[in-house]
């Protein structure tokens, strides 16, 4: 039976152990309650001439299970906080991370790398056209060395902190919410028109993985798929150069 | 007409005022019952089409395809698929579950269970049903209108729902969606005001709040949720309409608007609405479990306070739908803690249901089987919600089939089995005839098995990362191995759908041929069983208003020989003057 896809991200193992922790807690609760249900149904089925127990409650029993369940659920919440904060609330330093911007639009993804100056050129949604799908401002100095990747293709180096600036293109009115999802990275983040949302990951294993759109975005939602290639630093550099030369 | 009938019954009403534009709560309840059952079958058929696409994407649908999509067009299009998903969710939630629980059961049961002749405002009650008709018509119109049905999901996230060009169906279809929800919301609010007033003011003598059956408690608290939450949805719908028609930008970034605002407003309504969709079923299940275990409900007051706790906390957990929306992660943390805490009252209720069965004398009627199914399936539904509450885990399962599985275990495994239990239990009171028990069990067993075969595999799809609302999962290489599971689920869905025909046959057959029901066929305690089956129309219900002497769950009381002790029966030990001291057994209830 297929199960959780293999994890390739540094924080993925924390996510997986929390998943298995929740699985263990809920499985124990499930087995105990359902077993009690079946035992009671079998043991106390109707028999002629017998009367049920006349019991309205049991204070100590009720206090015990209230406190027990309360401790279980509150504990299960608190134990999540560290991992959550590590993934969504704190970021690796920008100057030592690999940066790229990922723009989602109906129904494709496009990456842009900042080049040697580590700064992205300005974009202006009024400039968006079929020849300039990102709306790049051509005379912006910071944008001179930017490298725009091919559609639905993202490359990142292995074992490096990656900072993604996630955007949903806001061409006048006409863009909707998408969601960046790579199951093997254990990472999902909506791309919202009007916002640039920062996410980070560090992929530990080279290979090619599928990027999916996880938020309903229109009739082509199901085919809004891109490929993420995780590769060695020199391969990544070579790919960037080749892409730059092709522009 | 019987000689004891109340004075109001003197002249016979014309047919149209008796059965169509009736002000009698029982007639209105039955109208809600049949209308929502029709929408249940429409929503179910849409689900069959969704499942067909998941198993055999883009393949011709024999016979039905031509019927649905016209000759030659019997292959589904991507925009039709998301239209199906949107309409299935919208119809099941807004046109079946909510009006079935609050509308059908609320109307029929509240006055009978509290010992009143009718609702506090009978004409308002008539309005709360008939104001839904524009919605009933418009939502069906949305299926066939030019441009197609609304396709932004039942959650209709902006800007997808906001931009008429964003998706086919976000033109006319979306407009009809908004309008029909406005009417549904108006009807809910009118009904809720009526329920609250009725329960607070029209209880029979002796019916203290803490002698009310759990069904009434649940409906009272549900009505308060409706009253507090629905206006927020209504405002959001009006803002969306303004965006779409007069050019405001509440949810569009270009004019300074915020798309996430829609999600906040929508879930501020729709999370409490999740409890609107389950609390009444919890109440009904509590009553049915106690009646057929022949045993007092365990921890009655804890049950009442749990429902209050769920309702209160229900207003501060909406953000758990938005953990990956771009909302501040600090907010995510606080919404996670609140969400985990709301699992506590649900756990308490589950323990109390189990303890109600403990040392009972359990009668396995069809109503009881469905109530037991409610408990066991709600356990799975509730526990699977914990995964979504845990923020790091939610980041993986959010928008996958794991969530679809979770919500179906709550709303089908919980609410729908609760509705089945309620129908099998109160049908004799509604129509004066018994449902067939053999057909009932023949309906229950395949429904229960097929339900689990359809929805449990969804958890496996979800742990594989398979997203919801995608017309063709097999575009992704990683989801190709899931085809077999999907086909198994689809076959099971057909069995599940077919099993419902037995239910329909049972209802139709029993309405005409079922054995006549006695006033109290289940030997239950609550006041509705004091009234005749079915109770006289025109605000009659009771020959004389009963007086209540005790709580609703005095089963197997040592005070009486029988194992039930109706709420209205005068105490078994009258105030005889006895010279020797008598040890009075501890009275139960409050």
Short mmCIF file of N, CA and C in Angstrom, two decimals, chain B residues 84-226:
data_model
loop_
_atom_site.label_atom_id
_atom_site.label_comp_id
_atom_site.label_asym_id
_atom_site.label_seq_id
_atom_site.Cartn_x
_atom_site.Cartn_y
_atom_site.Cartn_z
N UNK B 84 -18.86 20.19 -10.98
CA UNK B 84 -19.46 19.07 -10.21
C UNK B 84 -19.03 19.13 -8.75
N UNK B 85 -17.73 19.34 -8.54
CA UNK B 85 -17.21 19.38 -7.18
C UNK B 85 -17.87 20.51 -6.39
N UNK B 86 -17.97 21.67 -7.03
CA UNK B 86 -18.58 22.83 -6.38
C UNK B 86 -20.04 22.58 -6.04
N UNK B 87 -20.77 22.04 -7.01
CA UNK B 87 -22.20 21.84 -6.80
C UNK B 87 -22.46 20.72 -5.79
N UNK B 88 -21.64 19.68 -5.81
CA UNK B 88 -21.81 18.59 -4.83
C UNK B 88 -21.67 19.14 -3.40
N UNK B 89 -20.59 19.90 -3.18
CA UNK B 89 -20.37 20.44 -1.84
C UNK B 89 -21.45 21.42 -1.45
N UNK B 90 -21.79 22.32 -2.35
CA UNK B 90 -22.79 23.34 -2.04
C UNK B 90 -24.14 22.71 -1.73
N UNK B 91 -24.56 21.78 -2.57
CA UNK B 91 -25.89 21.17 -2.38
C UNK B 91 -25.92 20.35 -1.09
N UNK B 92 -24.89 19.55 -0.86
CA UNK B 92 -24.90 18.70 0.33
C UNK B 92 -24.91 19.53 1.62
N UNK B 93 -24.12 20.61 1.63
CA UNK B 93 -24.01 21.38 2.86
C UNK B 93 -25.19 22.33 3.05
N UNK B 94 -25.46 23.15 2.04
CA UNK B 94 -26.45 24.21 2.22
C UNK B 94 -27.88 23.77 1.89
N UNK B 95 -28.02 22.71 1.10
CA UNK B 95 -29.37 22.29 0.69
C UNK B 95 -29.76 20.95 1.27
N UNK B 96 -28.82 20.27 1.91
CA UNK B 96 -29.21 19.03 2.57
C UNK B 96 -28.94 19.07 4.08
N UNK B 97 -27.67 19.07 4.48
CA UNK B 97 -27.38 18.83 5.90
C UNK B 97 -28.01 19.91 6.78
N UNK B 98 -27.72 21.19 6.48
CA UNK B 98 -28.19 22.25 7.37
C UNK B 98 -29.72 22.30 7.40
N UNK B 99 -30.40 22.39 6.24
CA UNK B 99 -31.87 22.43 6.33
C UNK B 99 -32.49 21.12 6.81
N UNK B 100 -31.80 19.98 6.62
CA UNK B 100 -32.35 18.73 7.14
C UNK B 100 -32.33 18.73 8.67
N UNK B 101 -31.17 19.05 9.24
CA UNK B 101 -31.06 18.96 10.69
C UNK B 101 -31.88 20.05 11.38
N UNK B 102 -31.61 21.31 11.01
CA UNK B 102 -32.33 22.38 11.69
C UNK B 102 -33.75 22.51 11.16
N UNK B 103 -33.90 22.42 9.84
CA UNK B 103 -35.23 22.65 9.25
C UNK B 103 -36.18 21.51 9.52
N UNK B 104 -35.82 20.29 9.10
CA UNK B 104 -36.76 19.18 9.22
C UNK B 104 -36.90 18.75 10.68
N UNK B 105 -35.77 18.36 11.30
CA UNK B 105 -35.87 17.85 12.67
C UNK B 105 -36.17 18.98 13.66
N UNK B 106 -35.55 20.14 13.45
CA UNK B 106 -35.81 21.26 14.34
C UNK B 106 -37.28 21.62 14.38
N UNK B 107 -37.86 21.77 13.21
CA UNK B 107 -39.27 22.13 13.15
C UNK B 107 -40.17 21.07 13.73
N UNK B 108 -39.92 19.84 13.32
CA UNK B 108 -40.84 18.79 13.76
C UNK B 108 -40.73 18.54 15.26
N UNK B 109 -39.49 18.54 15.76
CA UNK B 109 -39.29 18.03 17.12
C UNK B 109 -39.41 19.07 18.22
N UNK B 110 -38.97 20.30 17.95
CA UNK B 110 -38.87 21.24 19.09
C UNK B 110 -40.21 21.40 19.82
N UNK B 111 -41.30 21.79 19.15
CA UNK B 111 -42.54 21.97 19.92
C UNK B 111 -43.01 20.67 20.58
N UNK B 112 -42.86 19.54 19.87
CA UNK B 112 -43.33 18.29 20.45
C UNK B 112 -42.51 17.89 21.67
N UNK B 113 -41.20 18.11 21.60
CA UNK B 113 -40.35 17.64 22.70
C UNK B 113 -40.41 18.55 23.92
N UNK B 114 -40.79 19.82 23.73
CA UNK B 114 -40.88 20.69 24.90
C UNK B 114 -42.33 20.83 25.37
N UNK B 115 -43.26 20.17 24.68
CA UNK B 115 -44.66 20.21 25.11
C UNK B 115 -45.35 21.50 24.72
N UNK B 116 -45.12 21.98 23.49
CA UNK B 116 -45.80 23.18 23.01
C UNK B 116 -46.74 22.81 21.88
N UNK B 117 -47.69 23.71 21.61
CA UNK B 117 -48.63 23.41 20.53
C UNK B 117 -48.05 23.75 19.16
N UNK B 118 -47.12 24.69 19.12
CA UNK B 118 -46.47 25.03 17.86
C UNK B 118 -45.28 25.92 18.17
N UNK B 119 -44.65 26.44 17.10
CA UNK B 119 -43.57 27.40 17.28
C UNK B 119 -44.14 28.71 17.83
N UNK B 120 -43.24 29.56 18.33
CA UNK B 120 -43.67 30.85 18.85
C UNK B 120 -44.23 31.73 17.74
N UNK B 121 -43.62 31.64 16.55
CA UNK B 121 -44.08 32.48 15.43
C UNK B 121 -44.39 31.60 14.23
N UNK B 122 -45.60 31.05 14.17
CA UNK B 122 -45.90 30.09 13.08
C UNK B 122 -45.78 30.71 11.69
N UNK B 123 -46.16 31.97 11.54
CA UNK B 123 -46.10 32.55 10.21
C UNK B 123 -44.66 32.81 9.78
N UNK B 124 -43.84 33.20 10.74
CA UNK B 124 -42.41 33.36 10.46
C UNK B 124 -41.82 32.01 10.03
N UNK B 125 -42.35 30.96 10.64
CA UNK B 125 -41.90 29.62 10.32
C UNK B 125 -42.23 29.26 8.88
N UNK B 126 -43.46 29.60 8.47
CA UNK B 126 -43.86 29.40 7.08
C UNK B 126 -42.89 30.14 6.15
N UNK B 127 -42.58 31.39 6.53
CA UNK B 127 -41.66 32.19 5.71
C UNK B 127 -40.27 31.55 5.66
N UNK B 128 -39.81 30.99 6.79
CA UNK B 128 -38.45 30.44 6.83
C UNK B 128 -38.31 29.25 5.90
N UNK B 129 -39.41 28.59 5.57
CA UNK B 129 -39.33 27.52 4.57
C UNK B 129 -39.48 28.08 3.16
N UNK B 130 -40.51 28.90 2.96
CA UNK B 130 -40.79 29.32 1.57
C UNK B 130 -39.78 30.31 1.05
N UNK B 131 -39.03 31.00 1.94
CA UNK B 131 -38.00 31.91 1.46
C UNK B 131 -36.84 31.13 0.84
N UNK B 132 -36.81 29.82 1.10
CA UNK B 132 -35.75 29.00 0.52
C UNK B 132 -36.04 28.64 -0.93
N UNK B 133 -37.29 28.78 -1.33
CA UNK B 133 -37.62 28.31 -2.68
C UNK B 133 -36.86 29.03 -3.79
N UNK B 134 -36.68 30.36 -3.71
CA UNK B 134 -35.82 30.98 -4.73
C UNK B 134 -34.45 30.31 -4.78
N UNK B 135 -33.91 29.95 -3.60
CA UNK B 135 -32.60 29.27 -3.57
C UNK B 135 -32.70 27.89 -4.20
N UNK B 136 -33.76 27.14 -3.84
CA UNK B 136 -33.93 25.80 -4.42
C UNK B 136 -33.92 25.87 -5.94
N UNK B 137 -34.62 26.87 -6.48
CA UNK B 137 -34.73 26.97 -7.94
C UNK B 137 -33.41 27.46 -8.55
N UNK B 138 -32.82 28.49 -7.91
CA UNK B 138 -31.62 29.07 -8.52
C UNK B 138 -30.46 28.09 -8.54
N UNK B 139 -30.34 27.25 -7.51
CA UNK B 139 -29.18 26.36 -7.49
C UNK B 139 -29.31 25.29 -8.56
N UNK B 140 -30.54 24.91 -8.90
CA UNK B 140 -30.72 23.96 -10.01
C UNK B 140 -30.48 24.65 -11.34
N UNK B 141 -30.93 25.91 -11.41
CA UNK B 141 -30.70 26.70 -12.62
C UNK B 141 -29.20 26.84 -12.88
N UNK B 142 -28.43 26.94 -11.78
CA UNK B 142 -26.98 27.10 -11.92
C UNK B 142 -26.34 25.91 -12.63
N UNK B 143 -26.99 24.74 -12.53
CA UNK B 143 -26.43 23.55 -13.18
C UNK B 143 -26.50 23.64 -14.69
N UNK B 144 -27.48 24.38 -15.20
CA UNK B 144 -27.73 24.35 -16.65
C UNK B 144 -27.53 25.70 -17.31
N UNK B 145 -27.20 26.74 -16.54
CA UNK B 145 -27.16 28.08 -17.13
C UNK B 145 -25.98 28.22 -18.07
N UNK B 146 -26.10 29.18 -18.99
CA UNK B 146 -25.02 29.44 -19.94
C UNK B 146 -23.76 29.84 -19.17
N UNK B 147 -22.63 29.27 -19.57
CA UNK B 147 -21.39 29.53 -18.86
C UNK B 147 -21.08 28.44 -17.85
N UNK B 148 -22.09 27.66 -17.52
CA UNK B 148 -21.85 26.52 -16.66
C UNK B 148 -22.06 26.82 -15.19
N UNK B 149 -22.02 25.77 -14.39
CA UNK B 149 -22.24 25.94 -12.95
C UNK B 149 -21.07 26.68 -12.30
N UNK B 150 -21.28 27.22 -11.09
CA UNK B 150 -20.17 27.85 -10.37
C UNK B 150 -19.05 26.83 -10.20
N UNK B 151 -17.81 27.28 -10.29
CA UNK B 151 -16.69 26.34 -10.32
C UNK B 151 -15.58 26.74 -9.37
N UNK B 152 -15.88 27.50 -8.35
CA UNK B 152 -14.83 27.96 -7.45
C UNK B 152 -14.80 27.15 -6.16
N UNK B 153 -15.47 26.00 -6.14
CA UNK B 153 -15.52 25.19 -4.92
C UNK B 153 -16.64 25.69 -4.02
N UNK B 154 -17.04 24.83 -3.07
CA UNK B 154 -18.14 25.28 -2.18
C UNK B 154 -17.67 26.43 -1.30
N UNK B 155 -16.32 26.58 -1.18
CA UNK B 155 -15.77 27.67 -0.40
C UNK B 155 -15.66 28.96 -1.21
N UNK B 156 -15.75 28.85 -2.52
CA UNK B 156 -15.76 30.00 -3.44
C UNK B 156 -14.72 31.06 -3.10
N UNK B 157 -13.46 30.63 -2.99
CA UNK B 157 -12.40 31.56 -2.66
C UNK B 157 -12.30 32.67 -3.70
N UNK B 158 -12.21 33.91 -3.23
CA UNK B 158 -11.85 35.02 -4.09
C UNK B 158 -10.34 34.94 -4.30
N UNK B 159 -9.79 35.42 -5.40
CA UNK B 159 -10.44 36.08 -6.54
C UNK B 159 -11.11 35.13 -7.55
N UNK B 160 -10.98 33.81 -7.37
CA UNK B 160 -11.55 32.91 -8.38
C UNK B 160 -13.04 33.16 -8.54
N UNK B 161 -13.73 33.40 -7.43
CA UNK B 161 -15.16 33.63 -7.48
C UNK B 161 -15.48 35.08 -7.79
N UNK B 162 -14.45 35.91 -7.73
CA UNK B 162 -14.64 37.35 -7.81
C UNK B 162 -14.51 37.86 -9.24
N UNK B 163 -13.67 37.17 -10.03
CA UNK B 163 -13.37 37.60 -11.38
C UNK B 163 -14.23 36.83 -12.37
N UNK B 164 -15.14 37.51 -13.03
CA UNK B 164 -16.01 36.78 -13.96
C UNK B 164 -15.23 36.06 -15.06
N UNK B 165 -13.97 36.43 -15.27
CA UNK B 165 -13.22 35.78 -16.34
C UNK B 165 -12.30 34.68 -15.82
N UNK B 166 -12.23 34.49 -14.50
CA UNK B 166 -11.21 33.60 -13.94
C UNK B 166 -11.47 32.14 -14.27
N UNK B 167 -12.71 31.77 -14.41
CA UNK B 167 -13.04 30.37 -14.66
C UNK B 167 -14.41 30.36 -15.32
N UNK B 168 -14.65 29.43 -16.26
CA UNK B 168 -16.00 29.36 -16.79
C UNK B 168 -16.94 29.08 -15.62
N UNK B 169 -18.05 29.69 -15.56
CA UNK B 169 -18.95 29.45 -14.42
C UNK B 169 -18.81 30.50 -13.35
N UNK B 170 -17.76 31.34 -13.43
CA UNK B 170 -17.73 32.39 -12.42
C UNK B 170 -18.49 33.62 -12.90
N UNK B 171 -19.21 33.46 -14.02
CA UNK B 171 -20.15 34.50 -14.43
C UNK B 171 -21.52 34.25 -13.83
N UNK B 172 -22.45 33.79 -14.68
CA UNK B 172 -23.83 33.57 -14.23
C UNK B 172 -23.93 32.53 -13.12
N UNK B 173 -23.16 31.45 -13.26
CA UNK B 173 -23.25 30.38 -12.28
C UNK B 173 -22.91 30.88 -10.89
N UNK B 174 -21.83 31.65 -10.80
CA UNK B 174 -21.41 32.16 -9.50
C UNK B 174 -22.44 33.15 -8.95
N UNK B 175 -23.03 33.96 -9.84
CA UNK B 175 -24.07 34.90 -9.38
C UNK B 175 -25.23 34.14 -8.75
N UNK B 176 -25.65 33.07 -9.41
CA UNK B 176 -26.75 32.26 -8.86
C UNK B 176 -26.34 31.63 -7.54
N UNK B 177 -25.09 31.22 -7.45
CA UNK B 177 -24.58 30.62 -6.20
C UNK B 177 -24.71 31.62 -5.05
N UNK B 178 -24.25 32.87 -5.32
CA UNK B 178 -24.30 33.90 -4.28
C UNK B 178 -25.75 34.18 -3.87
N UNK B 179 -26.61 34.36 -4.88
CA UNK B 179 -28.00 34.69 -4.57
C UNK B 179 -28.67 33.57 -3.80
N UNK B 180 -28.44 32.33 -4.20
CA UNK B 180 -29.14 31.25 -3.51
C UNK B 180 -28.64 31.12 -2.07
N UNK B 181 -27.35 31.36 -1.85
CA UNK B 181 -26.86 31.30 -0.47
C UNK B 181 -27.42 32.43 0.39
N UNK B 182 -27.66 33.59 -0.24
CA UNK B 182 -28.28 34.68 0.53
C UNK B 182 -29.66 34.27 1.02
N UNK B 183 -30.44 33.62 0.15
CA UNK B 183 -31.78 33.19 0.56
C UNK B 183 -31.71 32.09 1.61
N UNK B 184 -30.77 31.14 1.42
CA UNK B 184 -30.61 30.06 2.41
C UNK B 184 -30.26 30.67 3.77
N UNK B 185 -29.35 31.65 3.75
CA UNK B 185 -28.95 32.28 5.00
C UNK B 185 -30.11 33.00 5.66
N UNK B 186 -30.91 33.71 4.86
CA UNK B 186 -32.06 34.42 5.42
C UNK B 186 -33.02 33.42 6.08
N UNK B 187 -33.28 32.31 5.40
CA UNK B 187 -34.17 31.30 5.96
C UNK B 187 -33.63 30.74 7.27
N UNK B 188 -32.30 30.49 7.30
CA UNK B 188 -31.69 29.94 8.52
C UNK B 188 -31.86 30.91 9.68
N UNK B 189 -31.64 32.19 9.40
CA UNK B 189 -31.72 33.18 10.49
C UNK B 189 -33.15 33.26 11.03
N UNK B 190 -34.14 33.28 10.12
CA UNK B 190 -35.53 33.32 10.58
C UNK B 190 -35.86 32.10 11.42
N UNK B 191 -35.43 30.92 10.94
CA UNK B 191 -35.69 29.70 11.69
C UNK B 191 -35.05 29.74 13.06
N UNK B 192 -33.80 30.22 13.11
CA UNK B 192 -33.06 30.22 14.38
C UNK B 192 -33.74 31.11 15.42
N UNK B 193 -34.22 32.30 14.98
CA UNK B 193 -34.91 33.18 15.93
C UNK B 193 -36.13 32.49 16.51
N UNK B 194 -36.85 31.78 15.62
CA UNK B 194 -38.05 31.09 16.03
C UNK B 194 -37.74 29.97 17.02
N UNK B 195 -36.69 29.20 16.75
CA UNK B 195 -36.35 28.07 17.62
C UNK B 195 -35.97 28.57 19.01
N UNK B 196 -35.12 29.63 19.02
CA UNK B 196 -34.66 30.12 20.32
C UNK B 196 -35.84 30.63 21.13
N UNK B 197 -36.70 31.45 20.51
CA UNK B 197 -37.85 31.99 21.22
C UNK B 197 -38.74 30.86 21.72
N UNK B 198 -39.01 29.89 20.85
CA UNK B 198 -39.90 28.80 21.22
C UNK B 198 -39.34 28.02 22.42
N UNK B 199 -38.06 27.68 22.34
CA UNK B 199 -37.49 26.86 23.41
C UNK B 199 -37.45 27.65 24.72
N UNK B 200 -37.16 28.94 24.63
CA UNK B 200 -37.05 29.70 25.87
C UNK B 200 -38.41 30.02 26.47
N UNK B 201 -39.45 30.18 25.64
CA UNK B 201 -40.71 30.69 26.18
C UNK B 201 -41.86 29.69 26.23
N UNK B 202 -41.83 28.65 25.40
CA UNK B 202 -43.04 27.82 25.28
C UNK B 202 -42.91 26.43 25.90
N UNK B 203 -42.00 26.25 26.84
CA UNK B 203 -41.85 24.92 27.43
C UNK B 203 -43.04 24.61 28.35
N UNK B 204 -43.41 23.33 28.35
CA UNK B 204 -44.54 22.89 29.17
C UNK B 204 -44.20 23.10 30.65
N UNK B 205 -45.23 23.16 31.51
CA UNK B 205 -44.95 23.31 32.94
C UNK B 205 -44.04 22.18 33.43
N UNK B 206 -43.04 22.54 34.20
CA UNK B 206 -42.12 21.54 34.72
C UNK B 206 -40.94 21.22 33.82
N UNK B 207 -40.99 21.70 32.55
CA UNK B 207 -39.89 21.42 31.64
C UNK B 207 -38.77 22.45 31.88
N UNK B 208 -38.01 22.25 32.98
CA UNK B 208 -36.87 23.13 33.22
C UNK B 208 -35.86 22.92 32.12
N UNK B 209 -34.94 23.90 31.98
CA UNK B 209 -33.92 23.77 30.93
C UNK B 209 -33.18 22.44 31.06
N UNK B 210 -32.85 22.07 32.32
CA UNK B 210 -32.09 20.84 32.49
C UNK B 210 -32.99 19.61 32.60
N UNK B 211 -34.22 19.72 32.09
CA UNK B 211 -35.01 18.52 31.84
C UNK B 211 -35.26 18.36 30.34
N UNK B 212 -34.62 19.23 29.54
CA UNK B 212 -34.85 19.14 28.09
C UNK B 212 -34.02 18.00 27.50
N UNK B 213 -34.57 17.29 26.51
CA UNK B 213 -33.78 16.25 25.83
C UNK B 213 -32.58 16.89 25.12
N UNK B 214 -31.53 16.11 24.90
CA UNK B 214 -30.32 16.61 24.24
C UNK B 214 -30.62 17.16 22.86
N UNK B 215 -31.60 16.57 22.16
CA UNK B 215 -31.94 17.07 20.83
C UNK B 215 -32.33 18.54 20.91
N UNK B 216 -33.14 18.87 21.92
CA UNK B 216 -33.58 20.26 22.05
C UNK B 216 -32.42 21.16 22.44
N UNK B 217 -31.59 20.68 23.36
CA UNK B 217 -30.40 21.46 23.73
C UNK B 217 -29.54 21.74 22.50
N UNK B 218 -29.30 20.68 21.73
CA UNK B 218 -28.43 20.83 20.56
C UNK B 218 -29.04 21.81 19.56
N UNK B 219 -30.36 21.71 19.37
CA UNK B 219 -30.99 22.61 18.41
C UNK B 219 -30.99 24.05 18.91
N UNK B 220 -31.11 24.22 20.23
CA UNK B 220 -31.06 25.57 20.80
C UNK B 220 -29.68 26.20 20.58
N UNK B 221 -28.63 25.42 20.86
CA UNK B 221 -27.28 25.97 20.72
C UNK B 221 -26.94 26.14 19.24
N UNK B 222 -27.39 25.22 18.40
CA UNK B 222 -27.20 25.37 16.96
C UNK B 222 -27.85 26.65 16.46
N UNK B 223 -29.06 26.91 16.95
CA UNK B 223 -29.76 28.12 16.52
C UNK B 223 -28.99 29.37 16.93
N UNK B 224 -28.37 29.34 18.11
CA UNK B 224 -27.57 30.51 18.50
C UNK B 224 -26.37 30.67 17.58
N UNK B 225 -25.74 29.54 17.20
CA UNK B 225 -24.63 29.62 16.24
C UNK B 225 -25.09 30.23 14.93
N UNK B 226 -26.23 29.75 14.44
CA UNK B 226 -26.76 30.27 13.17
C UNK B 226 -26.97 31.78 13.28
#
